[in-house]
Coordinates of C-alpha atoms in Angstrom, one line a residue:
X1 CA 88.2 170.9 86.3
X2 CA 91.6 170.1 85.7
X3 CA 91.1 166.2 84.2
X4 CA 88.6 168.3 81.9
X5 CA 91.4 170.4 80.8
X6 CA 93.5 167.7 80.1
X7 CA 90.6 166.0 78.1
X8 CA 90.0 168.9 76.1
X9 CA 93.7 169.1 75.3
X10 CA 94.1 166.0 74.5
X11 CA 91.0 165.8 72.1
X12 CA 92.0 169.1 70.0
X13 CA 96.0 168.7 69.9
X14 CA 96.0 168.7 66.5
X15 CA 94.1 171.4 66.1
X16 CA 95.9 173.3 68.8
X17 CA 99.3 172.6 66.8
X18 CA 97.7 173.8 63.6
X19 CA 96.2 177.0 64.5
X20 CA 99.5 178.8 65.1
X21 CA 100.0 178.2 68.5
X22 CA 97.4 180.8 69.6
X23 CA 96.0 179.3 72.5
X24 CA 99.3 177.1 73.9
X25 CA 101.1 179.7 75.8
X26 CA 97.7 179.9 78.0
X27 CA 97.4 176.1 78.2
X28 CA 101.2 175.9 78.9
X29 CA 100.8 178.4 81.9
X30 CA 97.9 176.8 83.2
X31 CA 99.8 173.3 83.3
X32 CA 102.9 175.2 84.9
X33 CA 100.9 176.8 87.5
X34 CA 98.9 173.2 88.2
X35 CA 102.8 171.9 88.4
X36 CA 103.9 174.6 90.6
X37 CA 101.0 174.1 92.8
X38 CA 102.1 170.8 93.9
X39 CA 98.7 170.3 95.6
X40 CA 96.8 166.8 95.7
X41 CA 93.6 168.7 96.1
X42 CA 93.9 170.1 92.7
X43 CA 95.4 167.4 90.8
X44 CA 95.6 163.9 91.3
X45 CA 99.2 162.1 90.5
X46 CA 97.3 160.8 87.4
X47 CA 96.1 164.1 86.3
X48 CA 99.5 165.4 87.0
X49 CA 101.1 162.7 84.5
X50 CA 98.4 163.5 81.8
X51 CA 99.8 167.2 82.5
X52 CA 103.0 166.1 81.9
X53 CA 102.1 163.7 79.3
X54 CA 100.7 166.6 77.1
X55 CA 103.7 168.8 78.1
X56 CA 106.2 166.4 76.3
X57 CA 103.8 166.2 73.4
X58 CA 103.4 170.0 72.7
X59 CA 107.5 170.2 73.3
X60 CA 108.5 167.3 70.8
X61 CA 105.9 168.8 68.4
X62 CA 106.5 172.5 68.6
X63 CA 109.7 174.2 66.6
X64 CA 112.1 174.6 69.7
X65 CA 112.0 178.7 69.0
X66 CA 108.4 178.7 69.7
X67 CA 108.6 176.4 72.7
X68 CA 111.6 178.6 74.0
X69 CA 109.2 181.8 73.4
X70 CA 106.4 180.4 75.4
X71 CA 108.7 179.4 78.4
X72 CA 110.1 182.6 78.2
X73 CA 106.5 184.3 79.2
X74 CA 106.3 182.1 82.1
X75 CA 107.5 183.4 85.5
X76 CA 111.2 181.5 86.2
X77 CA 109.3 179.7 89.4
X78 CA 107.3 178.1 86.4
X79 CA 109.8 177.6 84.0
X80 CA 112.1 175.4 86.3
X81 CA 108.9 173.4 87.6
X82 CA 108.0 172.8 83.9
X83 CA 111.9 172.0 83.3
X84 CA 112.2 169.6 86.2
X85 CA 108.9 167.9 85.6
X86 CA 110.1 167.0 81.8
X87 CA 113.5 166.0 82.4
X88 CA 112.1 163.2 85.0

């Protein structure tokens, strides 16, 4: 299921970024949950790497104020896991 989400996001990346970021908060929140869960039955290492890669793309392509705004909607534990995942 998470692989499917990754594939949809990868295919739709440009469209997601053009549509005034309407769906990105939900996608980033879902990715944060996946990383926070750290459950190998939920996602393989390969899938986790895809999630992190996509988050890095979003972070690099979004205006910093939009990225910060999206992060501010997440629980602190999810914010922390995103920041840790993106810094490694």
